[in-house]
Amino acid sequence: MRWTFTWGQQYQKMLEAHEDPSEVPFVKNAPTLTDVEAFYAEAFMTLSNSRDSGFGLGPLKISEIAAYLSIFPTWDTEAFVVLMQLMDDEFMEVQVSKNEQRKTKHSR
C-alpha cells in the first residue's frame, strides 16, 4: 500500500521520464500483486472514493464497507473488513506523513 500511495500515482509519468527505468528505485520496488491481493487493492481503492473529506480525510466508515459487501459479497466477510481497516490505517498514516512534509516545506 505504501508504495502505491508514494510512487504509484506518478509511476507511468516517471517511467516515461527515464531512458532505462529498470534501474530506478521506484521500479525495482514496484510490487507484483497476486490475484487475491489485486482483488483487495481494487476493493480498497473503490471504498477509498467514498470517504468523507470535509476538513480533512476521514477513515473508511464501516457502513461503506458493509454497503460494498452487499454489492460484492466475499467468501470471508470478517477478514475483508479487518483487511480494509488495516489498509485504511496505512493509507491514513501516509496521508498524515505527506501533510507534515508539506507543512515543514512551507514553513521554511
PDB file of C-alpha atoms in Angstrom:
ATOM      1  CA  MET A   1       0.000   0.000   0.000  1.00  0.00           C
ATOM      2  CA  ARG A   2       2.684   2.449   0.924  1.00  0.00           C
ATOM      3  CA  TRP A   3       4.358   2.045  -2.491  1.00  0.00           C
ATOM      4  CA  THR A   4       1.046   2.702  -4.240  1.00  0.00           C
ATOM      5  CA  PHE A   5       0.467   5.934  -2.355  1.00  0.00           C
ATOM      6  CA  THR A   6       4.027   7.222  -2.673  1.00  0.00           C
ATOM      7  CA  TRP A   7       5.181   6.118  -6.136  1.00  0.00           C
ATOM      8  CA  GLY A   8       2.156   4.511  -7.737  1.00  0.00           C
ATOM      9  CA  GLN A   9       0.280   7.671  -8.598  1.00  0.00           C
ATOM     10  CA  GLN A  10       3.174   9.032 -10.684  1.00  0.00           C
ATOM     11  CA  TYR A  11       4.509   5.657 -11.863  1.00  0.00           C
ATOM     12  CA  GLN A  12       3.659   5.999 -15.562  1.00  0.00           C
ATOM     13  CA  LYS A  13       4.982   9.582 -15.812  1.00  0.00           C
ATOM     14  CA  MET A  14       8.222   8.621 -14.076  1.00  0.00           C
ATOM     15  CA  LEU A  15       8.701   5.612 -16.362  1.00  0.00           C
ATOM     16  CA  GLU A  16       8.413   7.876 -19.388  1.00  0.00           C
ATOM     17  CA  ALA A  17      10.977  10.295 -17.925  1.00  0.00           C
ATOM     18  CA  HIS A  18      13.787   7.700 -17.824  1.00  0.00           C
ATOM     19  CA  GLU A  19      15.548   6.111 -20.771  1.00  0.00           C
ATOM     20  CA  ASP A  20      16.294   2.931 -18.780  1.00  0.00           C
ATOM     21  CA  PRO A  21      13.822   2.812 -15.900  1.00  0.00           C
ATOM     22  CA  SER A  22      14.731  -0.755 -14.904  1.00  0.00           C
ATOM     23  CA  GLU A  23      17.464   0.522 -12.542  1.00  0.00           C
ATOM     24  CA  VAL A  24      15.418   3.269 -10.912  1.00  0.00           C
ATOM     25  CA  PRO A  25      14.379   2.570  -7.267  1.00  0.00           C
ATOM     26  CA  PHE A  26      10.651   3.116  -7.783  1.00  0.00           C
ATOM     27  CA  VAL A  27      10.646   0.445 -10.498  1.00  0.00           C
ATOM     28  CA  LYS A  28      12.772  -2.017  -8.536  1.00  0.00           C
ATOM     29  CA  ASN A  29      10.441  -1.657  -5.543  1.00  0.00           C
ATOM     30  CA  ALA A  30       7.198  -1.943  -7.504  1.00  0.00           C
ATOM     31  CA  PRO A  31       5.094  -4.739  -6.026  1.00  0.00           C
ATOM     32  CA  THR A  32       3.704  -7.592  -8.054  1.00  0.00           C
ATOM     33  CA  LEU A  33       0.274  -8.459  -6.732  1.00  0.00           C
ATOM     34  CA  THR A  34      -1.323 -11.874  -6.711  1.00  0.00           C
ATOM     35  CA  ASP A  35      -4.914 -12.110  -7.910  1.00  0.00           C
ATOM     36  CA  VAL A  36      -6.152 -12.100  -4.310  1.00  0.00           C
ATOM     37  CA  GLU A  37      -4.025  -9.065  -3.416  1.00  0.00           C
ATOM     38  CA  ALA A  38      -5.254  -7.281  -6.548  1.00  0.00           C
ATOM     39  CA  PHE A  39      -8.856  -8.034  -5.507  1.00  0.00           C
ATOM     40  CA  TYR A  40      -8.301  -6.409  -2.105  1.00  0.00           C
ATOM     41  CA  ALA A  41      -6.369  -3.470  -3.576  1.00  0.00           C
ATOM     42  CA  GLU A  42      -9.160  -2.760  -6.061  1.00  0.00           C
ATOM     43  CA  ALA A  43     -11.792  -3.029  -3.313  1.00  0.00           C
ATOM     44  CA  PHE A  44      -9.820  -0.599  -1.156  1.00  0.00           C
ATOM     45  CA  MET A  45      -9.456   1.905  -3.985  1.00  0.00           C
ATOM     46  CA  THR A  46     -13.200   1.713  -4.664  1.00  0.00           C
ATOM     47  CA  LEU A  47     -14.009   2.179  -0.983  1.00  0.00           C
ATOM     48  CA  SER A  48     -11.489   4.984  -0.664  1.00  0.00           C
ATOM     49  CA  ASN A  49     -13.558   7.037  -3.103  1.00  0.00           C
ATOM     50  CA  SER A  50     -16.437   7.003  -0.601  1.00  0.00           C
ATOM     51  CA  ARG A  51     -14.552   8.533   2.331  1.00  0.00           C
ATOM     52  CA  ASP A  52     -15.548  11.871   3.864  1.00  0.00           C
ATOM     53  CA  SER A  53     -13.209  14.731   3.082  1.00  0.00           C
ATOM     54  CA  GLY A  54     -14.640  17.863   4.713  1.00  0.00           C
ATOM     55  CA  PHE A  55     -11.879  19.389   6.857  1.00  0.00           C
ATOM     56  CA  GLY A  56      -9.524  16.552   6.005  1.00  0.00           C
ATOM     57  CA  LEU A  57      -9.682  12.927   5.079  1.00  0.00           C
ATOM     58  CA  GLY A  58     -11.714  10.718   7.325  1.00  0.00           C
ATOM     59  CA  PRO A  59     -11.309   6.988   7.793  1.00  0.00           C
ATOM     60  CA  LEU A  60     -13.411   4.492   5.878  1.00  0.00           C
ATOM     61  CA  LYS A  61     -16.763   4.013   7.547  1.00  0.00           C
ATOM     62  CA  ILE A  62     -17.890   0.521   8.448  1.00  0.00           C
ATOM     63  CA  SER A  63     -21.226   1.370   6.787  1.00  0.00           C
ATOM     64  CA  GLU A  64     -19.404   1.939   3.476  1.00  0.00           C
ATOM     65  CA  ILE A  65     -17.592  -1.379   3.809  1.00  0.00           C
ATOM     66  CA  ALA A  66     -20.930  -3.082   4.568  1.00  0.00           C
ATOM     67  CA  ALA A  67     -22.517  -1.406   1.530  1.00  0.00           C
ATOM     68  CA  TYR A  68     -19.630  -2.616  -0.637  1.00  0.00           C
ATOM     69  CA  LEU A  69     -20.068  -6.159   0.673  1.00  0.00           C
ATOM     70  CA  SER A  70     -23.794  -6.061  -0.086  1.00  0.00           C
ATOM     71  CA  ILE A  71     -22.942  -5.425  -3.746  1.00  0.00           C
ATOM     72  CA  PHE A  72     -19.766  -7.524  -3.937  1.00  0.00           C
ATOM     73  CA  PRO A  73     -20.054 -10.364  -1.408  1.00  0.00           C
ATOM     74  CA  THR A  74     -16.864 -12.150  -0.465  1.00  0.00           C
ATOM     75  CA  TRP A  75     -16.005 -15.557   0.966  1.00  0.00           C
ATOM     76  CA  ASP A  76     -14.781 -14.192   4.323  1.00  0.00           C
ATOM     77  CA  THR A  77     -16.549 -11.027   5.424  1.00  0.00           C
ATOM     78  CA  GLU A  78     -14.681 -10.684   8.720  1.00  0.00           C
ATOM     79  CA  ALA A  79     -11.257 -10.957   7.050  1.00  0.00           C
ATOM     80  CA  PHE A  80     -12.343  -8.467   4.368  1.00  0.00           C
ATOM     81  CA  VAL A  81     -13.427  -5.878   6.969  1.00  0.00           C
ATOM     82  CA  VAL A  82     -10.252  -6.301   9.014  1.00  0.00           C
ATOM     83  CA  LEU A  83      -8.040  -6.044   5.934  1.00  0.00           C
ATOM     84  CA  MET A  84      -9.832  -2.919   4.657  1.00  0.00           C
ATOM     85  CA  GLN A  85      -9.371  -1.293   8.072  1.00  0.00           C
ATOM     86  CA  LEU A  86      -5.683  -2.210   8.170  1.00  0.00           C
ATOM     87  CA  MET A  87      -5.162  -0.872   4.657  1.00  0.00           C
ATOM     88  CA  ASP A  88      -7.017   2.280   5.637  1.00  0.00           C
ATOM     89  CA  ASP A  89      -4.795   2.741   8.693  1.00  0.00           C
ATOM     90  CA  GLU A  90      -1.757   2.572   6.399  1.00  0.00           C
ATOM     91  CA  PHE A  91      -3.357   4.970   3.919  1.00  0.00           C
ATOM     92  CA  MET A  92      -4.172   7.481   6.654  1.00  0.00           C
ATOM     93  CA  GLU A  93      -0.623   7.215   8.039  1.00  0.00           C
ATOM     94  CA  VAL A  94       0.811   8.006   4.581  1.00  0.00           C
ATOM     95  CA  GLN A  95      -1.532  10.984   4.218  1.00  0.00           C
ATOM     96  CA  VAL A  96      -0.574  12.385   7.642  1.00  0.00           C
ATOM     97  CA  SER A  97       3.107  11.995   6.738  1.00  0.00           C
ATOM     98  CA  LYS A  98       2.595  13.815   3.432  1.00  0.00           C
ATOM     99  CA  ASN A  99       0.750  16.651   5.174  1.00  0.00           C
ATOM    100  CA  GLU A 100       3.526  17.017   7.754  1.00  0.00           C
ATOM    101  CA  GLN A 101       6.133  17.157   4.977  1.00  0.00           C
ATOM    102  CA  ARG A 102       4.145  19.880   3.196  1.00  0.00           C
ATOM    103  CA  LYS A 103       3.829  21.911   6.386  1.00  0.00           C
ATOM    104  CA  THR A 104       7.566  21.594   7.067  1.00  0.00           C
ATOM    105  CA  LYS A 105       8.370  22.561   3.482  1.00  0.00           C
ATOM    106  CA  HIS A 106       6.112  25.643   3.574  1.00  0.00           C
ATOM    107  CA  SER A 107       7.275  26.838   6.993  1.00  0.00           C
ATOM    108  CA  ARG A 108      10.891  27.248   5.865  1.00  0.00           C
TER     109      ARG A 108
END
